[in-house]
Coordinates of C-alpha atoms in Angstrom, one line a residue:
X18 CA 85.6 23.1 60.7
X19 CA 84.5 26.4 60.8
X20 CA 86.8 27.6 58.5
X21 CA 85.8 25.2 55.8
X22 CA 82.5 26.2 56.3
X23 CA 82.8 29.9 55.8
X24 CA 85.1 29.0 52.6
X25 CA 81.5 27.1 51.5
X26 CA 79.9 30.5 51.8
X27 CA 82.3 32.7 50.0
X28 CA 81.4 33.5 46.5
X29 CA 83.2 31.5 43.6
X30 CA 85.6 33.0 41.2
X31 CA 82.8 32.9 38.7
X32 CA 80.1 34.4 40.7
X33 CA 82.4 37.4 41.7
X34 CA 83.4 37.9 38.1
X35 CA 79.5 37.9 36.2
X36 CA 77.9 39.9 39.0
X37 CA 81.0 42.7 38.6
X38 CA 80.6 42.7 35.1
X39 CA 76.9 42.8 35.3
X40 CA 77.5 45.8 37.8
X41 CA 79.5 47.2 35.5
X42 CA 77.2 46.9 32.7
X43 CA 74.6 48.2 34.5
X44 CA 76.8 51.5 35.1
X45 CA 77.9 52.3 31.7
X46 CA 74.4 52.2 30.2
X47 CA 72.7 54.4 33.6
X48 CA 70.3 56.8 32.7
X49 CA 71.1 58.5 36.3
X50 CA 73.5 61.2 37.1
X51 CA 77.1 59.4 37.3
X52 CA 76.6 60.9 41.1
X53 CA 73.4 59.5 42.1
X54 CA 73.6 57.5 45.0
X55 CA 72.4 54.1 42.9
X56 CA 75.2 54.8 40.6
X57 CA 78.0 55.0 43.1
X58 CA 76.2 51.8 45.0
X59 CA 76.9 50.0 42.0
X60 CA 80.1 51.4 41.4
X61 CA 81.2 50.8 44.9
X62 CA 80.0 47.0 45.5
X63 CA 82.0 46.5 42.1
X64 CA 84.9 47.3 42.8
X65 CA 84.6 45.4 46.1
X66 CA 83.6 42.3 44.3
X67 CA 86.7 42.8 42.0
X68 CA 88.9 43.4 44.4
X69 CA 88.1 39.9 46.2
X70 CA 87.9 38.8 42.7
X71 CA 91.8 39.9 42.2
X72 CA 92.7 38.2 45.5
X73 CA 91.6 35.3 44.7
X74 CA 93.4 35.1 41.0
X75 CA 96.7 35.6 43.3
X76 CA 95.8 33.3 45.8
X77 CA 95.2 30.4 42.7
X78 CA 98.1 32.0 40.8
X79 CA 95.9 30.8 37.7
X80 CA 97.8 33.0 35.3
X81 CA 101.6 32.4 35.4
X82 CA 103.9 35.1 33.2
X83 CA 105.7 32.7 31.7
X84 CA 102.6 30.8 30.0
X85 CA 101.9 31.7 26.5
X86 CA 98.2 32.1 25.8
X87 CA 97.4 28.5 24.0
X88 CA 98.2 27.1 27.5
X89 CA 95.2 29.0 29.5
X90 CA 92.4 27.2 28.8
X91 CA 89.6 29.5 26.9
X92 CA 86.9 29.7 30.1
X93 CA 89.7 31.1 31.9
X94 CA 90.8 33.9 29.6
X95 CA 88.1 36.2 30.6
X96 CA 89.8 36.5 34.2
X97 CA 92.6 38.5 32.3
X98 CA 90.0 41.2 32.6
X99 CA 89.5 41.8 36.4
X100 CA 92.0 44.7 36.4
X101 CA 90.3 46.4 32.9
X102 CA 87.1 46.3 35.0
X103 CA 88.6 47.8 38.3
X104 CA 90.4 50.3 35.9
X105 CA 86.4 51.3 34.7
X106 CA 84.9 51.4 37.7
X107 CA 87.4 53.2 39.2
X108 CA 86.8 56.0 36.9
X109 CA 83.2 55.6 37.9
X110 CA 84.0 57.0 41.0
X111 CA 82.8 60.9 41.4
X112 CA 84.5 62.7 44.7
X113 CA 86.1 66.1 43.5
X114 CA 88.4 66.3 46.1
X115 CA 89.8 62.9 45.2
X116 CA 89.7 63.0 41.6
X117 CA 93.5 62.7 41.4
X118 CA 93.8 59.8 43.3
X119 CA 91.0 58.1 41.6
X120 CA 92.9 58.9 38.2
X121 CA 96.3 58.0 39.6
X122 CA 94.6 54.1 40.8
X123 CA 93.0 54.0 37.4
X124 CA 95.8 54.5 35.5
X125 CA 97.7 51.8 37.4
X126 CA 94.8 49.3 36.8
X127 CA 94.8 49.9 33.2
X128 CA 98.5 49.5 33.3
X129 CA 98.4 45.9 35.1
X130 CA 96.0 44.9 32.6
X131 CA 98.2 45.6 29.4
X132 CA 101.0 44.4 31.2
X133 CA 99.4 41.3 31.7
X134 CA 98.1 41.0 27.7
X135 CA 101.8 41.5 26.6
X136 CA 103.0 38.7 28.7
X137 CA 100.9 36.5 27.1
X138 CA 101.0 37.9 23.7
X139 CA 97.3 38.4 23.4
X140 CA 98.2 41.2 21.0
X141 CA 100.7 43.1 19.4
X142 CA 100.8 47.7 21.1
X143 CA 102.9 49.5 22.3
X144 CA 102.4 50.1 26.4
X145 CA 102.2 54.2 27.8
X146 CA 105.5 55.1 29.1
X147 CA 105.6 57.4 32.0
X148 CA 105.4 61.0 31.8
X149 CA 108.7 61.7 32.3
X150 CA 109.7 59.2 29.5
X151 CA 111.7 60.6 26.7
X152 CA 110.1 58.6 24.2
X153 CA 106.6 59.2 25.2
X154 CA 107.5 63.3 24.9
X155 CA 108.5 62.7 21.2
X156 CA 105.2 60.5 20.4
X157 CA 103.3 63.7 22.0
X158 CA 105.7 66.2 20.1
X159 CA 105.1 63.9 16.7
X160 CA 101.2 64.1 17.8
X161 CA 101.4 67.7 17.5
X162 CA 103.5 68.4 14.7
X163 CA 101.5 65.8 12.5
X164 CA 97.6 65.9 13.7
X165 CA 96.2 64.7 10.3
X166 CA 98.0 61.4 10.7
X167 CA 96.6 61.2 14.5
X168 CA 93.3 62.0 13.5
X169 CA 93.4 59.1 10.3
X170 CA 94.5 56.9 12.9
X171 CA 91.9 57.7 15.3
X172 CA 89.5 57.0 12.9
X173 CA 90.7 53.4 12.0
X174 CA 90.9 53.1 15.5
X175 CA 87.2 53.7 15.5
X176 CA 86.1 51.5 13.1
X177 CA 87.9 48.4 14.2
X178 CA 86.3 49.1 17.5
X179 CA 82.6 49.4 16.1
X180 CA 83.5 46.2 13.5
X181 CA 84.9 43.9 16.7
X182 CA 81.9 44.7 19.0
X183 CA 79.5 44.2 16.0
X184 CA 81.3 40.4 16.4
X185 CA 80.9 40.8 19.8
X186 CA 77.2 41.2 19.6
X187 CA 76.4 38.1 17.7
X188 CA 78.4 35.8 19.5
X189 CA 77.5 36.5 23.2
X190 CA 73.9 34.7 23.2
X191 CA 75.6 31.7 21.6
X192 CA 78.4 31.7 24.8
X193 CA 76.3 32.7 27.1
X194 CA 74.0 30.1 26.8
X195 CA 76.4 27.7 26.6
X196 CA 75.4 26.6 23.3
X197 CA 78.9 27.6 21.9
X198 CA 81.7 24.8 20.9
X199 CA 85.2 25.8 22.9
X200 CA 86.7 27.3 19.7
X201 CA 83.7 29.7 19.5
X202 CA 84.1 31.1 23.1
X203 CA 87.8 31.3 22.9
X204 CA 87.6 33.5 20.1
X205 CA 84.8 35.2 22.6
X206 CA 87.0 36.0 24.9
X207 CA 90.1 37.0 22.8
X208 CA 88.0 39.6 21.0
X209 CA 87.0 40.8 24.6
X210 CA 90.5 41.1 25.7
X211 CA 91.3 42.8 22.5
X212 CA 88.2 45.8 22.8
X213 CA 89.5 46.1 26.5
X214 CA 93.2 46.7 25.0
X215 CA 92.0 49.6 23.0
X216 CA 89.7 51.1 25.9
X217 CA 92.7 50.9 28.6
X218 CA 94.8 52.5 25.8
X219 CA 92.5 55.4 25.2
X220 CA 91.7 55.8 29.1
X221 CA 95.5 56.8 29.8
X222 CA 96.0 58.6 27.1
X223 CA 93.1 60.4 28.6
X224 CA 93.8 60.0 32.2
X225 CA 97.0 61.5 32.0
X226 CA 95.8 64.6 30.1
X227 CA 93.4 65.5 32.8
X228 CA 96.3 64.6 35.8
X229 CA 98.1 67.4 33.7
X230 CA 95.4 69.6 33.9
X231 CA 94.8 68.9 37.4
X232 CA 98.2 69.0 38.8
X233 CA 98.8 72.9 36.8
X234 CA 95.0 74.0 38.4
X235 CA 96.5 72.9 41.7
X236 CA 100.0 74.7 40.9
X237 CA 98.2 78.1 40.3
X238 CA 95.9 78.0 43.2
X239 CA 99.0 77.0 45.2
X240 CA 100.9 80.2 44.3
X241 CA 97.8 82.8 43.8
X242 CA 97.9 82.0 48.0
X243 CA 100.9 82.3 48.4
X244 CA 101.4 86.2 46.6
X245 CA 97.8 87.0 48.7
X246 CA 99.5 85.7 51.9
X247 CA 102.6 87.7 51.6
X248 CA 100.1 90.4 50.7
X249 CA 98.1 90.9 53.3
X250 CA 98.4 93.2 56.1
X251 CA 97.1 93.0 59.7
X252 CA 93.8 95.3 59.5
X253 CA 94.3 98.8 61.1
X254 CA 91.6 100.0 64.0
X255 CA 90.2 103.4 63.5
X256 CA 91.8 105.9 65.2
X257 CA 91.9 110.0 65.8
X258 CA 95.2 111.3 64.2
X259 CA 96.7 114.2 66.0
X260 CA 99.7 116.5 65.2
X261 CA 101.2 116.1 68.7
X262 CA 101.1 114.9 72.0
X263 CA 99.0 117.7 73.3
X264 CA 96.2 117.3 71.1
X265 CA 95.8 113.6 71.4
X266 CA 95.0 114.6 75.2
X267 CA 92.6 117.0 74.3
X268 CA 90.9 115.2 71.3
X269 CA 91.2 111.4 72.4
X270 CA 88.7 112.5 76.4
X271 CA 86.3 113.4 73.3
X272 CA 86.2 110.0 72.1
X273 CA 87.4 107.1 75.0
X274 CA 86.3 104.0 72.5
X275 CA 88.6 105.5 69.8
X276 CA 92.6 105.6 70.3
X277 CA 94.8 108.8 69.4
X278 CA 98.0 108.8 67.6
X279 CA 100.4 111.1 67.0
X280 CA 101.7 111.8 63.2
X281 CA 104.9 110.4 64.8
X282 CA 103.4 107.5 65.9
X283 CA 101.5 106.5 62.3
X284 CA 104.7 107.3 60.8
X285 CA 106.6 104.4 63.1
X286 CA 103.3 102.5 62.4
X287 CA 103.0 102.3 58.6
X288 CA 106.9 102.2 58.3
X289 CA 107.2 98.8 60.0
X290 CA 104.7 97.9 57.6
X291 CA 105.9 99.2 54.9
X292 CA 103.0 101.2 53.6
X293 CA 104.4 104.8 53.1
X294 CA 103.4 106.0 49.9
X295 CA 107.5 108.1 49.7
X296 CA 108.0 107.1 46.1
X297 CA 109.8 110.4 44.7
X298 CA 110.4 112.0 48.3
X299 CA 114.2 112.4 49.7
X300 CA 113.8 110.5 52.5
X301 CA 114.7 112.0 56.2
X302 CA 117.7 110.3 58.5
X303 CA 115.8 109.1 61.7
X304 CA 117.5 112.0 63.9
X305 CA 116.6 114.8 60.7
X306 CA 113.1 113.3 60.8
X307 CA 112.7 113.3 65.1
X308 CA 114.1 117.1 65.2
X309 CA 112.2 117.9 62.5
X310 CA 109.0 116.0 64.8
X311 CA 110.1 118.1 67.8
X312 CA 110.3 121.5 65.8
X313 CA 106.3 121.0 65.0
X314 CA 105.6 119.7 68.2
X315 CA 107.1 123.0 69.9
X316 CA 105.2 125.1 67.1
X317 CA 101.8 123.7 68.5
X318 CA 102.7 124.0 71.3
X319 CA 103.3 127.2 71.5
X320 CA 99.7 127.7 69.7
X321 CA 98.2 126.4 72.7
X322 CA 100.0 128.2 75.2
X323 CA 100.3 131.9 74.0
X324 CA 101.9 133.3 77.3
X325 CA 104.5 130.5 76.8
X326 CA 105.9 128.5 79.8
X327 CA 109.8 127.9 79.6
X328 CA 112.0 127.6 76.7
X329 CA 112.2 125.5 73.4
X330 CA 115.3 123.7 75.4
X331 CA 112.9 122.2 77.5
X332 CA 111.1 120.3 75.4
X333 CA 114.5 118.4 73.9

């Protein structure tokens, strides 16, 4: 029983449909920032209402792909356009950091809906082939190689759009009010279905210029961290550098909060890192360079310690 009731209380197929095209209305024509917080209200309840909308179409299974388009009756033709609308208002959506997704979901709307136009041969195009498509790379290399003929046909584009929604216009109060005969809102409907073919057209030929975009922005980010990673080098503390052991003594009970280090010891130090600046130098065998390290060690020394205590063996 309860079950029945809450069924009672769930919106109707109509309802959901007018009040997400109303929503949708009211967010093309905003006067607000596309991220104002009414905007993406709107945007958001539509795209909920559309979704139950959707659900409810597969749950009735009102539009079967093997019935041609005579055979759904003219009030229900509009329904084609659920996915067109979630397509829109998907778009709608403004989150940076999701942009990519939001574009990826679009795109698939817009798909579903041609997909579902062809079926029922509400008009004669062509429908976007993936990117990887070999036959969608030669329409793009064709685009290039001939633009005047892409512009010309952008232009007719244009003005069958502006001609069908001038139709558009002076037929909706007629429908609407329900003053229009069934031939007059099927013909409605079909020149809805046909404006929302060309927008869904232009949207992924759009849609899929700014994932290109998007994906080569996140490519060079990707690698410009990864060359400043490999980079970097652990930051060096400051430190008093002395010629030998003797001196680090001396110079380092002069300053306790600073550590001493031998020119042996940088050496070791900025050789494990890599850092020596020995372009154009021979460079030294590791026992030329430690006898070479003792020799100046013994030299200071003997600076130090004028009356001398043993012999240079000593200090092998």
């Amino acid at each position: 029983m309860m079950a029945a009731e809450d069924e009672l209380l769930l919106p109707r197929l109509p309802e959901l449909f007018k009040t997400s095209k109303q929503l949708l209305d009211e967010v093309e024509v905003a006067t607000e920032p596309a991220g104002s917080r009414i905007v993406q209200e709107k945007v958001f309840q539509g795209l909920d209402l559309l979704e139950k909308a959707a659900e409810m179409l597969k749950q009735l299974d009102l539009f079967s792909r093997n019935e041609d388009l005579e055979e759904i009756a003219s009030t229900d033709l509009k329904y084609l356009l659920v996915p067109a609308f979630q397509g829109a208002l998907t778009m709608k959506q403004v989150n940076p950091s999701k942009r990519l997704d939001h574009l990826q979901r679009a795109r698939e709307h817009f798909i579903n809906y041609l997909t579902e136009c062809r079926c029922h041969h509400v008009a004669e195009f062509e429908l976007p082939k993936t990117k990887d498509n070999s036959a969608e790379n030669h329409t793009a290399d064709s685009s290039m190689a001939y633009p005047s003929l892409v512009a010309m046909a952008k232009i007719e584009r244009y003005k069958q759009k502006k001609e069908l929604e001038h139709r558009l216009s002076t037929m909706k109060s007629a429908v609407e009010s329900g003053q229009a005969d069934d031939e007059r809102v099927r013909e409605y409907y079909l020149l809805h279905l046909q404006r929302w073919i060309d927008i869904s057209l232009e949207e992924i030929e759009s849609i899929d210029q700014e994932i290109t975009i998007l994906r080569e922005r996140d490519s060079s980010r990707e690698a410009s961290t990864s060359k400043a990673s490999h980079l970097e080098r652990p930051p060096m503390k400051p430190f008093i550098l002395t010629r030998n052991m003797a001196q680090a003594k001396v110079f380092g009970a002069g300053y306790p909060s600073l550590a001493t280090m031998t020119v042996s010891d940088w050496y070791e130090q900025h050789r494990k890192y890599g850092a020596l600046p020995d372009q154009g130098i021979a460079k030294e065998t590791p026992e030329e360079f430690r006898k070479a390290a003792q020799a100046r060690e013994w030299d200071d020394w003997k600076d130090t310690h004028p009356r001398g205590y043993g012999n240079r063996q000593d200090m092998g």
